[in-house]
mmCIF file of N, CA and C in Angstrom:
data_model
loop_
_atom_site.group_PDB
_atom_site.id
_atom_site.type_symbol
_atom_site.label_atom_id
_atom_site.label_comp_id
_atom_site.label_asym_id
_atom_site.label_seq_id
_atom_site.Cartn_x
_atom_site.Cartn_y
_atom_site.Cartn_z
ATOM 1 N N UNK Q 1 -52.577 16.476 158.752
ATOM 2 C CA UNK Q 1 -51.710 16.690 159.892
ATOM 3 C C UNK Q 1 -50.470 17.467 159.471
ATOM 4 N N UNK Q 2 -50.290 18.290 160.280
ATOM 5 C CA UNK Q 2 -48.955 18.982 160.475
ATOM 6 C C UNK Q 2 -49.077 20.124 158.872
ATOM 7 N N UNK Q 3 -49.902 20.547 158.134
ATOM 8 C CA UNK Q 3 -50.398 21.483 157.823
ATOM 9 C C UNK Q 3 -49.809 22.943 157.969
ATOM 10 N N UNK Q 4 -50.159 23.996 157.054
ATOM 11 C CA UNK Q 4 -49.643 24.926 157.480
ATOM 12 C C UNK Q 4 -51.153 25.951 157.669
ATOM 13 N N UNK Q 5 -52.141 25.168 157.537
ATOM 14 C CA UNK Q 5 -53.181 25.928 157.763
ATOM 15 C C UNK Q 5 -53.886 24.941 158.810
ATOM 16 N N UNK Q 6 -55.647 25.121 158.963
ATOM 17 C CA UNK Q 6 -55.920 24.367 159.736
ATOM 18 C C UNK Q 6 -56.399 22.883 158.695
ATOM 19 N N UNK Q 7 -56.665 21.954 159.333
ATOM 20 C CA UNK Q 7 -56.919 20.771 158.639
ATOM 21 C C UNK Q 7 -58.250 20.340 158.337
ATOM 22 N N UNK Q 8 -59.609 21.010 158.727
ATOM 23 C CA UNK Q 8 -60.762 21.574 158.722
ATOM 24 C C UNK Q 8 -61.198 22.717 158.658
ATOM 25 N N UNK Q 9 -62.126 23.106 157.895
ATOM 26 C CA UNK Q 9 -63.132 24.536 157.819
ATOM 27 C C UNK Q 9 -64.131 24.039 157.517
ATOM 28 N N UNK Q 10 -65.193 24.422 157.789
ATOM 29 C CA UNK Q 10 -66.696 24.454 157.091
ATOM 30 C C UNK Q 10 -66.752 25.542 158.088
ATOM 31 N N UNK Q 11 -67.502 26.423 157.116
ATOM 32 C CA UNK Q 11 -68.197 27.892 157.296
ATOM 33 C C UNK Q 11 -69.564 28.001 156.637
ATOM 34 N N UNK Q 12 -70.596 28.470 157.925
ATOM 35 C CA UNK Q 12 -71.693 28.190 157.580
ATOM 36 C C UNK Q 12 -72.581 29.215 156.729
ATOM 37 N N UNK Q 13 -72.313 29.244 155.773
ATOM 38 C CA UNK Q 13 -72.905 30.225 154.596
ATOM 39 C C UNK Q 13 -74.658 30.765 154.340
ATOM 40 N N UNK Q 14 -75.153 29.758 155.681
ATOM 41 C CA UNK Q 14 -76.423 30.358 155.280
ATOM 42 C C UNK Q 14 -77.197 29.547 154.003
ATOM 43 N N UNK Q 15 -76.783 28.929 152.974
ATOM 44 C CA UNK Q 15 -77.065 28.936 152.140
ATOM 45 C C UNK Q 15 -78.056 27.573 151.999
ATOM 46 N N UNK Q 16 -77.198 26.415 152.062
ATOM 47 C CA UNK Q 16 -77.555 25.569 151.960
ATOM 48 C C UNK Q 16 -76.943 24.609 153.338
ATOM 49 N N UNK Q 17 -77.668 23.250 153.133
ATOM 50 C CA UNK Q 17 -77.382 22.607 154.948
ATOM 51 C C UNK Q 17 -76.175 21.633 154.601
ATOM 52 N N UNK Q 18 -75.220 21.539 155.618
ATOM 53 C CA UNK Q 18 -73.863 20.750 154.873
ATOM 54 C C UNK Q 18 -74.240 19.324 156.201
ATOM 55 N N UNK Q 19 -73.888 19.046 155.907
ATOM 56 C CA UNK Q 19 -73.868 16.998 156.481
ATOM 57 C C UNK Q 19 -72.617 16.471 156.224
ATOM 58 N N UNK Q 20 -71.948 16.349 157.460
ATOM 59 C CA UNK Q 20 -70.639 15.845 157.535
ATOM 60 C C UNK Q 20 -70.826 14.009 157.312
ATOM 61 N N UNK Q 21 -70.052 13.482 156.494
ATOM 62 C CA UNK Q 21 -70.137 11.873 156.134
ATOM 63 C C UNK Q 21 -68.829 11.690 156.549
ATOM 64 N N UNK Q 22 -68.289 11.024 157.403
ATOM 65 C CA UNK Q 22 -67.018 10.303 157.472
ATOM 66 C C UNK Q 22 -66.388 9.219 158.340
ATOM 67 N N UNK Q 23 -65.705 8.360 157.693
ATOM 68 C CA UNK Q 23 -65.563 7.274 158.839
ATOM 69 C C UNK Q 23 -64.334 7.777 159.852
ATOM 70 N N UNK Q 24 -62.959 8.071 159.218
ATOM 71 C CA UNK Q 24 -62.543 8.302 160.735
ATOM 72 C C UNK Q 24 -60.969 9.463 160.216
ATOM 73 N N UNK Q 25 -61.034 10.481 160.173
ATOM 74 C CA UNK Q 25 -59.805 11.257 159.744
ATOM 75 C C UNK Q 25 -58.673 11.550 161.092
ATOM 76 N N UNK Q 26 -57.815 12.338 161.131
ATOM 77 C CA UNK Q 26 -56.691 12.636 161.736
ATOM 78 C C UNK Q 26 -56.499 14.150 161.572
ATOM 79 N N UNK Q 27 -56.281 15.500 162.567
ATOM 80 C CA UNK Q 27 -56.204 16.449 162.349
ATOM 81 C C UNK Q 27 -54.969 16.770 163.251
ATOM 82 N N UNK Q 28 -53.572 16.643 163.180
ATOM 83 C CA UNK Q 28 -52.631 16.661 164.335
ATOM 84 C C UNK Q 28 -51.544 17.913 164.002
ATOM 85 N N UNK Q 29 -51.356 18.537 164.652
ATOM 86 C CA UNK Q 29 -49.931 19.692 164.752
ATOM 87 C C UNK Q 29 -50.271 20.570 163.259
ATOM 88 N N UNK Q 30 -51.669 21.160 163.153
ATOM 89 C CA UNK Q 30 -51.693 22.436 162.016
ATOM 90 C C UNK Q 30 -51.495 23.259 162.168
ATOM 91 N N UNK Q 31 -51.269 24.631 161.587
ATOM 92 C CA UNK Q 31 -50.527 25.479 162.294
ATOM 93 C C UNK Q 31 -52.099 26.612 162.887
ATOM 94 N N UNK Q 32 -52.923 26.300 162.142
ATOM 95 C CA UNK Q 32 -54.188 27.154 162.476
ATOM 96 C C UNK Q 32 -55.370 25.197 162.946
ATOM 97 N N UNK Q 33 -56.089 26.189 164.167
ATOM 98 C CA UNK Q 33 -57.135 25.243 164.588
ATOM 99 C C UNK Q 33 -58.650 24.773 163.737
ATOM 100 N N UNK Q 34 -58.528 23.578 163.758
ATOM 101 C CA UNK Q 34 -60.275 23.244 162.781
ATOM 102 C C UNK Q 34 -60.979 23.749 163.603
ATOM 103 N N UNK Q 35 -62.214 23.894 161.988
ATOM 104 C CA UNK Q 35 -63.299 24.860 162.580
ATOM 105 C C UNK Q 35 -64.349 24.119 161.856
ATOM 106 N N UNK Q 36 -65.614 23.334 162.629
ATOM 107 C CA UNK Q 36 -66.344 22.510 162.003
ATOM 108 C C UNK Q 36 -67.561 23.476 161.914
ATOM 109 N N UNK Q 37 -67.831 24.663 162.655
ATOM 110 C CA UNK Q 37 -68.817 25.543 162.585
ATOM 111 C C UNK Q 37 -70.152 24.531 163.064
ATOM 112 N N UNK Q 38 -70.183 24.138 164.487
ATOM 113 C CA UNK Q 38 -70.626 23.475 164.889
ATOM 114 C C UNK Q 38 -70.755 21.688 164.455
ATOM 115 N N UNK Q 39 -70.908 21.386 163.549
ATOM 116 C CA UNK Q 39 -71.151 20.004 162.779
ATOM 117 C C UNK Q 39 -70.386 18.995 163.696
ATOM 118 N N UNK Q 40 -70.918 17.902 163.788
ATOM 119 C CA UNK Q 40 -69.992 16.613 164.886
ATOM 120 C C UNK Q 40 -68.665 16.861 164.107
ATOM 121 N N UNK Q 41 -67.200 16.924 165.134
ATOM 122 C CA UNK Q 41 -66.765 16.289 164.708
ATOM 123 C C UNK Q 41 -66.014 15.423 165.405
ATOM 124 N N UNK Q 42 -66.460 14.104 166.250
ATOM 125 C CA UNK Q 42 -66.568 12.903 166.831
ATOM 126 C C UNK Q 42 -65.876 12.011 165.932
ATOM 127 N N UNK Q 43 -65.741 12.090 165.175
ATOM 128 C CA UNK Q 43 -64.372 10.966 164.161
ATOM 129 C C UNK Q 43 -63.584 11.817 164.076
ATOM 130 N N UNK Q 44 -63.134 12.697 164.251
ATOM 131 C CA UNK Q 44 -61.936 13.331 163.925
ATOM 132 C C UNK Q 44 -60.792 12.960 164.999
ATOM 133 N N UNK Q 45 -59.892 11.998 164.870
ATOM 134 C CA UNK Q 45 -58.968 12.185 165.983
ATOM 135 C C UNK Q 45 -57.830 13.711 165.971
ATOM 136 N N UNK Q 46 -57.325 13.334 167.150
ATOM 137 C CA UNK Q 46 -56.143 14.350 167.363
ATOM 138 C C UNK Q 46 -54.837 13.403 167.908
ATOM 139 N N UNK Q 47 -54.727 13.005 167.010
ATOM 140 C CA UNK Q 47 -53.463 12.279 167.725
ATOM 141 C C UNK Q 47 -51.446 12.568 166.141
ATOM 142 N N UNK Q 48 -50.877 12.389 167.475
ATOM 143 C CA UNK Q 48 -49.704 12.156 166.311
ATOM 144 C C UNK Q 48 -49.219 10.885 165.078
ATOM 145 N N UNK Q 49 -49.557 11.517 163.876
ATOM 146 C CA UNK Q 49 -49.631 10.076 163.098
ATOM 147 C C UNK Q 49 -48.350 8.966 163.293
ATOM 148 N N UNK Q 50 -47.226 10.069 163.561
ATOM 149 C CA UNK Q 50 -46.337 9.076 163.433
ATOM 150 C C UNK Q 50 -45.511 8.345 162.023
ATOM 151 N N UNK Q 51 -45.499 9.518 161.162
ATOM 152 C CA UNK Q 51 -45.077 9.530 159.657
ATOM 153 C C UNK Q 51 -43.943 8.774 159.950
ATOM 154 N N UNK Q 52 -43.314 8.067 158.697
ATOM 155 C CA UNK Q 52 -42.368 7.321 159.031
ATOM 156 C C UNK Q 52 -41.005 8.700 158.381
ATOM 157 N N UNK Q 53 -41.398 9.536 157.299
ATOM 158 C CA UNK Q 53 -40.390 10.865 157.132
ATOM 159 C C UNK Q 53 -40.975 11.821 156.363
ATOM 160 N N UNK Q 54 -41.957 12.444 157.237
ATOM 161 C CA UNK Q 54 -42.853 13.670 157.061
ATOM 162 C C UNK Q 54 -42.290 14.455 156.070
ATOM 163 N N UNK Q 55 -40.568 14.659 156.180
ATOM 164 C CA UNK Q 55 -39.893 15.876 156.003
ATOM 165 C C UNK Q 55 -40.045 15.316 154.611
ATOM 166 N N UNK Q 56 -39.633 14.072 154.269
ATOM 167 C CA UNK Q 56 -38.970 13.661 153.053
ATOM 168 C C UNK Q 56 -40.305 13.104 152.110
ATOM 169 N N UNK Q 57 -41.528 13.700 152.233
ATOM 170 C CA UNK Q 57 -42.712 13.104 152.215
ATOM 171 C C UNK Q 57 -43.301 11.653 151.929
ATOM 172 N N UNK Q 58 -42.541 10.927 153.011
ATOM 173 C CA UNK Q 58 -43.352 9.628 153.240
ATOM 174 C C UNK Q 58 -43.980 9.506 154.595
ATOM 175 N N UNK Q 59 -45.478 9.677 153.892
ATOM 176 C CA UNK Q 59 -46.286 9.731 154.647
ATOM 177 C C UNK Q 59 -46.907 8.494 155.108
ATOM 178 N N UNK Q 60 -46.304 7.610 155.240
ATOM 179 C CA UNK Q 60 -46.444 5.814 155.872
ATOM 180 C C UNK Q 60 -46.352 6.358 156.957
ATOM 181 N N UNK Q 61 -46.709 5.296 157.761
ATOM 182 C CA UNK Q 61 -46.990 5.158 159.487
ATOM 183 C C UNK Q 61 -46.205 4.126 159.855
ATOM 184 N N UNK Q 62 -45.477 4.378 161.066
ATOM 185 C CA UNK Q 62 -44.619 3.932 161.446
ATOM 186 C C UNK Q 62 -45.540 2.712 162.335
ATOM 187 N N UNK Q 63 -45.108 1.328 162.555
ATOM 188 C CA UNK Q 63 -45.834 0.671 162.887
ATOM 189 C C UNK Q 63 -46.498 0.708 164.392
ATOM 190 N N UNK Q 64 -45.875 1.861 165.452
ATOM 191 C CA UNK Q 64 -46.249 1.956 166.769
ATOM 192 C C UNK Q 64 -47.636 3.156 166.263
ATOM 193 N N UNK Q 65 -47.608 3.657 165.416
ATOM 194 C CA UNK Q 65 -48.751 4.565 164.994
ATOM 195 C C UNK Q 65 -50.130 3.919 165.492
ATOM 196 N N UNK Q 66 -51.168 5.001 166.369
ATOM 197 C CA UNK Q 66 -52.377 5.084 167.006
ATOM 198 C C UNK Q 66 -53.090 4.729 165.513
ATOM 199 N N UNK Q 67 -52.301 5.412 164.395
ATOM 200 C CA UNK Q 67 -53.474 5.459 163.425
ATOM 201 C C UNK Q 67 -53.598 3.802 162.902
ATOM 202 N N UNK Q 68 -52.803 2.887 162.898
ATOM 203 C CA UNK Q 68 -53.375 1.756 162.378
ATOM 204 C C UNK Q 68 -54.073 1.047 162.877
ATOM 205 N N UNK Q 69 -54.786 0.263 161.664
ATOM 206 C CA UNK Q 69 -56.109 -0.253 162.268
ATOM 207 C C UNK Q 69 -56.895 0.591 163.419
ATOM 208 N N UNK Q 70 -57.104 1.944 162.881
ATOM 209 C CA UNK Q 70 -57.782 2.492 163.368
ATOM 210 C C UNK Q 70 -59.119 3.666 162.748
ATOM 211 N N UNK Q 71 -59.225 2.797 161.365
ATOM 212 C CA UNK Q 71 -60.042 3.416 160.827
ATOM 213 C C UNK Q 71 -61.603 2.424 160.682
ATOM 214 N N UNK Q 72 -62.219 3.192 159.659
ATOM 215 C CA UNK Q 72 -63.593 2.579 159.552
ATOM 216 C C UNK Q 72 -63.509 1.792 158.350
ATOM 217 N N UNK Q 73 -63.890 0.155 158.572
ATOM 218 C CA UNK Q 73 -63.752 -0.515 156.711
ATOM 219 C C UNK Q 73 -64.606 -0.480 156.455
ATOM 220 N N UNK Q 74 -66.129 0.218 156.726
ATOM 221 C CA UNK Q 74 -67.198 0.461 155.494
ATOM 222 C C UNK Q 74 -67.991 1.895 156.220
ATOM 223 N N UNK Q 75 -67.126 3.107 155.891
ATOM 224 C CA UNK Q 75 -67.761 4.117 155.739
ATOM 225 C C UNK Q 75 -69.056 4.209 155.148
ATOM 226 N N UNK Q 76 -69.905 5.262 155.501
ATOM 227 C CA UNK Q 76 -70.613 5.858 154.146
ATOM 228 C C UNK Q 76 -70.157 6.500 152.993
ATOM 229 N N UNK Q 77 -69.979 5.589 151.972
ATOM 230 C CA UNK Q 77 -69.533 6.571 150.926
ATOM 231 C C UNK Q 77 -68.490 5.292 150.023
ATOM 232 N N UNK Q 78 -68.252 4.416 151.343
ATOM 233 C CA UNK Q 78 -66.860 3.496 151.083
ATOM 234 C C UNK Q 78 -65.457 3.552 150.858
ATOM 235 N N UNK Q 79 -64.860 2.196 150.802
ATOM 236 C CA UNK Q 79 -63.438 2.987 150.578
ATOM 237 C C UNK Q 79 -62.961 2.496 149.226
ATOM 238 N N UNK Q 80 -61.832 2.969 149.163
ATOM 239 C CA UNK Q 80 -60.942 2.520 147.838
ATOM 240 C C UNK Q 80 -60.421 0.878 148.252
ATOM 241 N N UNK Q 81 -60.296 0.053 147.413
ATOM 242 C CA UNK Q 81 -59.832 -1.161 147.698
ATOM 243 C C UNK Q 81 -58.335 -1.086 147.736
ATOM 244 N N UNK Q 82 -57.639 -0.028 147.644
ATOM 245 C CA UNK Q 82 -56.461 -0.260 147.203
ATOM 246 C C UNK Q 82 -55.804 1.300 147.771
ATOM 247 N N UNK Q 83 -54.297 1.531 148.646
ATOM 248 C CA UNK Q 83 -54.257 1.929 149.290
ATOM 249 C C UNK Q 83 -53.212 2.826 148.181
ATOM 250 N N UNK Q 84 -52.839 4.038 148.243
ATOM 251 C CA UNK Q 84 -52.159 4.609 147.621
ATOM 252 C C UNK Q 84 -50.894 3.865 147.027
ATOM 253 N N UNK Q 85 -50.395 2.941 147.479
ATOM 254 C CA UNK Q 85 -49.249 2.175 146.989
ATOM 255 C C UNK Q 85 -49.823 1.021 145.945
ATOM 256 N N UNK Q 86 -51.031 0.987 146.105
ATOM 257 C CA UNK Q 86 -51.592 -0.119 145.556
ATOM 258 C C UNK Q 86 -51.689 -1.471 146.067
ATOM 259 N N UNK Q 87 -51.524 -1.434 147.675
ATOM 260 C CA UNK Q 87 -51.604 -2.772 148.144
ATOM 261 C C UNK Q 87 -53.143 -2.322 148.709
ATOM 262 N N UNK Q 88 -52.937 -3.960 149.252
ATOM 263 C CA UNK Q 88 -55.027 -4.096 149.545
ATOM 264 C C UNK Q 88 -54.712 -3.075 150.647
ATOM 265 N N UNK Q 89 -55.992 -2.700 150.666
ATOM 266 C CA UNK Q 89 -56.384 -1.397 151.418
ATOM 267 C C UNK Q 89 -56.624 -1.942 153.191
ATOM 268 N N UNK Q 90 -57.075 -3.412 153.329
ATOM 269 C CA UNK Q 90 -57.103 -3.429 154.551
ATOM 270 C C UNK Q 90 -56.666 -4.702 154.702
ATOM 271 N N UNK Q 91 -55.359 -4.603 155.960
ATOM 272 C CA UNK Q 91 -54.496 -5.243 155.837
ATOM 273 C C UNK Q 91 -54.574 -5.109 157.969
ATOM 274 N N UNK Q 92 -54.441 -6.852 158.406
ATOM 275 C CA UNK Q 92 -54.527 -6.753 159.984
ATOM 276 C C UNK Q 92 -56.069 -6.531 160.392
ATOM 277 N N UNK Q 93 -56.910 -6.243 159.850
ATOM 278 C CA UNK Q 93 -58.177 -6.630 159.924
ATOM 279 C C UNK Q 93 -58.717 -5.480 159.584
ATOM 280 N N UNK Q 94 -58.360 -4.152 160.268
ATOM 281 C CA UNK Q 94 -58.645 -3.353 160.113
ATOM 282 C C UNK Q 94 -58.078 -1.701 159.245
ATOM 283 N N UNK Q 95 -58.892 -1.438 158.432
ATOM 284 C CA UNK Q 95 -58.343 -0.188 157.920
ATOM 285 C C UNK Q 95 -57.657 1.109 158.173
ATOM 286 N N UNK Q 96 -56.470 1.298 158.143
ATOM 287 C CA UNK Q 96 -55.359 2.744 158.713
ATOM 288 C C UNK Q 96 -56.158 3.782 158.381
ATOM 289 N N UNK Q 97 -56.259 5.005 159.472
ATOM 290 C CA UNK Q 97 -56.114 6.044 158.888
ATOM 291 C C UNK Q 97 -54.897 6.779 158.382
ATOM 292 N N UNK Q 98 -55.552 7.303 156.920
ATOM 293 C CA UNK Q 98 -54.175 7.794 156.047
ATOM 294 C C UNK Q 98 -54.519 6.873 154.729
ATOM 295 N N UNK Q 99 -53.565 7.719 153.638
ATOM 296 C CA UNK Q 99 -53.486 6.951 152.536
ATOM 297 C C UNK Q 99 -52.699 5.669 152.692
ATOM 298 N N UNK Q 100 -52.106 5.483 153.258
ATOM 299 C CA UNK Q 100 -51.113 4.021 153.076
ATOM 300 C C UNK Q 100 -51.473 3.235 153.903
ATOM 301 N N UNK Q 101 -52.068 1.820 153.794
ATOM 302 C CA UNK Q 101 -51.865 1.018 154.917
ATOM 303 C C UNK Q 101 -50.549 0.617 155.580
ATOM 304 N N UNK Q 102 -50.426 0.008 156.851
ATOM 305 C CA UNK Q 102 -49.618 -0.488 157.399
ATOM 306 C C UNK Q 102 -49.166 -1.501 156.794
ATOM 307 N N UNK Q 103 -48.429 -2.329 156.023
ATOM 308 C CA UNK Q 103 -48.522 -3.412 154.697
ATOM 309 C C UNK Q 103 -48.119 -4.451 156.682
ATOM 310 N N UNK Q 104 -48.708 -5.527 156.585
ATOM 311 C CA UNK Q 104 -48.415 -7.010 157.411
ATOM 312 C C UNK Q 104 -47.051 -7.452 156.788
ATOM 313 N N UNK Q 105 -46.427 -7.531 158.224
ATOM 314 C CA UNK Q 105 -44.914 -8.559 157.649
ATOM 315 C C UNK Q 105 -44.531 -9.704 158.292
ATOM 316 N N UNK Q 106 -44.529 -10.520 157.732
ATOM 317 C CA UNK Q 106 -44.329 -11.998 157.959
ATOM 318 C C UNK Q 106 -42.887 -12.085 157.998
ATOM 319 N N UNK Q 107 -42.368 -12.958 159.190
ATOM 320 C CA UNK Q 107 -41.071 -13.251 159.160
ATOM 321 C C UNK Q 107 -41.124 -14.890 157.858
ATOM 322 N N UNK Q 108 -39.948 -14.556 157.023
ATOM 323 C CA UNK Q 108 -39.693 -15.780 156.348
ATOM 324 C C UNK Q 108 -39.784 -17.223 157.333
ATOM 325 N N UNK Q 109 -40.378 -18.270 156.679
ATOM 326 C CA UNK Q 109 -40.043 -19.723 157.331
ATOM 327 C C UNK Q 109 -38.589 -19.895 156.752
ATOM 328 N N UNK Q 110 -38.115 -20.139 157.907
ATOM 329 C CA UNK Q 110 -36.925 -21.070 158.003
ATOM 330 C C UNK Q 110 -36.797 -22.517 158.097
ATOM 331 N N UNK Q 111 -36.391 -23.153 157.194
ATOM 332 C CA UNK Q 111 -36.686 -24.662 157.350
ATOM 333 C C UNK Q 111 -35.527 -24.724 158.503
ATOM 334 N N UNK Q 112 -35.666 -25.893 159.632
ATOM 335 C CA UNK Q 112 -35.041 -26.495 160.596
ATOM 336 C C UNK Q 112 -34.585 -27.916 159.986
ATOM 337 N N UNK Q 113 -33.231 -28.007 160.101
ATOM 338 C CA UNK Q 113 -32.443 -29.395 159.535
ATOM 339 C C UNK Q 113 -32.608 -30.355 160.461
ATOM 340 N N UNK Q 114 -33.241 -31.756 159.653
ATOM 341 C CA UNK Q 114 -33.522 -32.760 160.760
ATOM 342 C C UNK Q 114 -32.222 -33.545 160.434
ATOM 343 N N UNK Q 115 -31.796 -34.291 161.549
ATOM 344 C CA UNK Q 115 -30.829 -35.208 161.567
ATOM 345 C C UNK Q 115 -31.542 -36.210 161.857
ATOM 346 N N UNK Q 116 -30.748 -37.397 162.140
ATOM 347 C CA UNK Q 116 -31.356 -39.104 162.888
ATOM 348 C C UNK Q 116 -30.929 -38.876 163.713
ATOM 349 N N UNK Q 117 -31.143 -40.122 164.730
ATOM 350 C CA UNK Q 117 -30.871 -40.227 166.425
ATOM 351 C C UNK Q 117 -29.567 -40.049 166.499
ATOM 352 N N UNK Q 118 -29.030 -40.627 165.783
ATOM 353 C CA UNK Q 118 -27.082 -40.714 165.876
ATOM 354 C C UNK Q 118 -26.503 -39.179 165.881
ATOM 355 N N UNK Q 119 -27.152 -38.215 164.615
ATOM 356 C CA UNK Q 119 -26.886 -36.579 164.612
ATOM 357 C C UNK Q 119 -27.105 -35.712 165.495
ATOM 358 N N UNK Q 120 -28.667 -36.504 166.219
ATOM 359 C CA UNK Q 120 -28.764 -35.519 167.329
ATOM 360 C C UNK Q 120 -28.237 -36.071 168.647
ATOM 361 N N UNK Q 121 -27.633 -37.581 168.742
ATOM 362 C CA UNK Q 121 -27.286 -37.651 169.847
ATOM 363 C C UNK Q 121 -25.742 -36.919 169.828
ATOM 364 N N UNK Q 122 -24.957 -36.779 168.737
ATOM 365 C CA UNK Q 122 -23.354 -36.200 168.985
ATOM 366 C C UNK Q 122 -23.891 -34.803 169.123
ATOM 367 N N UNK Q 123 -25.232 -34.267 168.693
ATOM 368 C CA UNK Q 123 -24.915 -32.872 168.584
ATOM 369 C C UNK Q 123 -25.013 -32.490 170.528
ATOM 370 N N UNK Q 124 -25.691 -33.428 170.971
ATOM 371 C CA UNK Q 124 -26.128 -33.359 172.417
ATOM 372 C C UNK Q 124 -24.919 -33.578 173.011
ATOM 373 N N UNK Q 125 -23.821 -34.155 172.358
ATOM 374 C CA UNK Q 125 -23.002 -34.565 173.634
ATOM 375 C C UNK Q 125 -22.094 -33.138 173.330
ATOM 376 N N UNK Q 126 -21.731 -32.824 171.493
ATOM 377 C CA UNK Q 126 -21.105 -31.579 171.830
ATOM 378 C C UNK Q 126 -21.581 -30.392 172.916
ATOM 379 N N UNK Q 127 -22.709 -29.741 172.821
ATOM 380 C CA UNK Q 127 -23.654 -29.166 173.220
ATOM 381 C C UNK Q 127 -23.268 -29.090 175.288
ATOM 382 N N UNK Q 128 -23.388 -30.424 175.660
ATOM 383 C CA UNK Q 128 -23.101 -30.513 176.725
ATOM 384 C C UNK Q 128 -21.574 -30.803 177.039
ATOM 385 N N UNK Q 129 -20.681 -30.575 176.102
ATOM 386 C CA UNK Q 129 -19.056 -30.865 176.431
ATOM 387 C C UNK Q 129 -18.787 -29.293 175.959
ATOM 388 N N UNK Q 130 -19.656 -28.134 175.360
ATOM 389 C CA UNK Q 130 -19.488 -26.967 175.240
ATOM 390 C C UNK Q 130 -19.692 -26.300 176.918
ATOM 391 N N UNK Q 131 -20.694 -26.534 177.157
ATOM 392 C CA UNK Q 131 -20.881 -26.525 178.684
ATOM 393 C C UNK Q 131 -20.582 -26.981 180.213
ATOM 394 N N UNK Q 132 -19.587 -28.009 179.715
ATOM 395 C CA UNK Q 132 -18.984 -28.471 180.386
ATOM 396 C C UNK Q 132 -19.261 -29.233 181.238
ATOM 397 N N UNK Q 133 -20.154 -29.964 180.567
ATOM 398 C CA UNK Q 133 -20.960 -30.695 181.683
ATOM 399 C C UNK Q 133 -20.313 -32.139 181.287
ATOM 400 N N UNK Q 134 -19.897 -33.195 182.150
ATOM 401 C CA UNK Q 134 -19.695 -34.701 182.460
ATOM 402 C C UNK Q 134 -20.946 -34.943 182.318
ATOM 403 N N UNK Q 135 -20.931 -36.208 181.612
ATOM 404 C CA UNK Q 135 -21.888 -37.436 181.468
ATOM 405 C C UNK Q 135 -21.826 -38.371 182.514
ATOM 406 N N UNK Q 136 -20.360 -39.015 182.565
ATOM 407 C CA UNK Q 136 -19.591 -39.725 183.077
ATOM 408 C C UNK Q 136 -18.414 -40.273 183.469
ATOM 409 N N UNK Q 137 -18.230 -40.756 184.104
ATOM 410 C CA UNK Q 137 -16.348 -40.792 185.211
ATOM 411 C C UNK Q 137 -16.458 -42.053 184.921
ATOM 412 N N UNK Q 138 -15.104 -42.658 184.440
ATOM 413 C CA UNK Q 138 -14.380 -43.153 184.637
ATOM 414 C C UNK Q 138 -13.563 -44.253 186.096
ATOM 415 N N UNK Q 139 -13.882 -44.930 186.447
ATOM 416 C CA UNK Q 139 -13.534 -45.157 187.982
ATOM 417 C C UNK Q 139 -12.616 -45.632 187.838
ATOM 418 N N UNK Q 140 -11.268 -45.341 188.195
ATOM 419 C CA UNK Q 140 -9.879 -45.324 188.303
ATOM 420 C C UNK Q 140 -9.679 -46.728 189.368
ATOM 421 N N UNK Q 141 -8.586 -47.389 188.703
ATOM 422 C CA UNK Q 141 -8.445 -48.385 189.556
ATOM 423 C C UNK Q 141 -7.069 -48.284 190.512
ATOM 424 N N UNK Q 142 -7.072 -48.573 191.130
ATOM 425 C CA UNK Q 142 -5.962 -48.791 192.193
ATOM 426 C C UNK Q 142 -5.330 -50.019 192.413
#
């Protein structure tokens, strides 16, 4: 993607018969158009990858990217277990197109502080004297 040529050629030479194998590539914004010289090319998307800084060449995918989990996890031919960064290659169930997977991010557990009845009953009454809410009156005598 984004190329200064096209992102496909096969040119049919006459020679010998070519057989396209692939599970699922990306051909987006080249500056010249692919040319499969008839051959499927039905896995090839066209979509914007969505680099996270093309310019600065990191070619990660930004997590709204079409391309994740949007590849094939057992091509013909197979894949690498291990994604250019060296994390597992398929990560969210399914395999990215592109060298990098999408890496899964887990928010940290936060432990929650338990109190006893007594901690959580003052924290309730602050809570509701922040809000201004009465429990109860007082009945004034005369």
């Amino acid at each position: 993607s984004f190329g200064d040529r096209a992102g496909f050629v096969f040119d049919d030479s006459g020679v010998a018969t070519i057989t396209l194998v692939a599970g699922r590539n990306d051909s987006f914004g080249n500056a010249e158009a692919d040319n499969f010289d008839g051959l499927p090319s039905g896995t090839v998307l066209n979509t914007n990858p969505q680099f996270l800084d093309a310019a600065a060449g990191n070619l990660r995918l930004q997590p709204s990217s079409q391309l994740v989990n949007a590849g094939v996890n057992a091509p013909a031919g197979g894949n690498s277990a291990l994604d250019a960064d060296g994390l597992a290659r398929i990560q969210g169930g399914t395999i990215d197109v592109g060298a990098y997977e999408q890496a899964i991010r887990t928010q940290p557990e936060v432990p929650v502080p338990v109190a006893g009845p007594a901690g959580l009953a003052a924290l309730a009454l602050l809570l509701l004297a922040a809000a201004g809410t009465t429990l109860w009156r007082r009945a004034s005598r005369r």
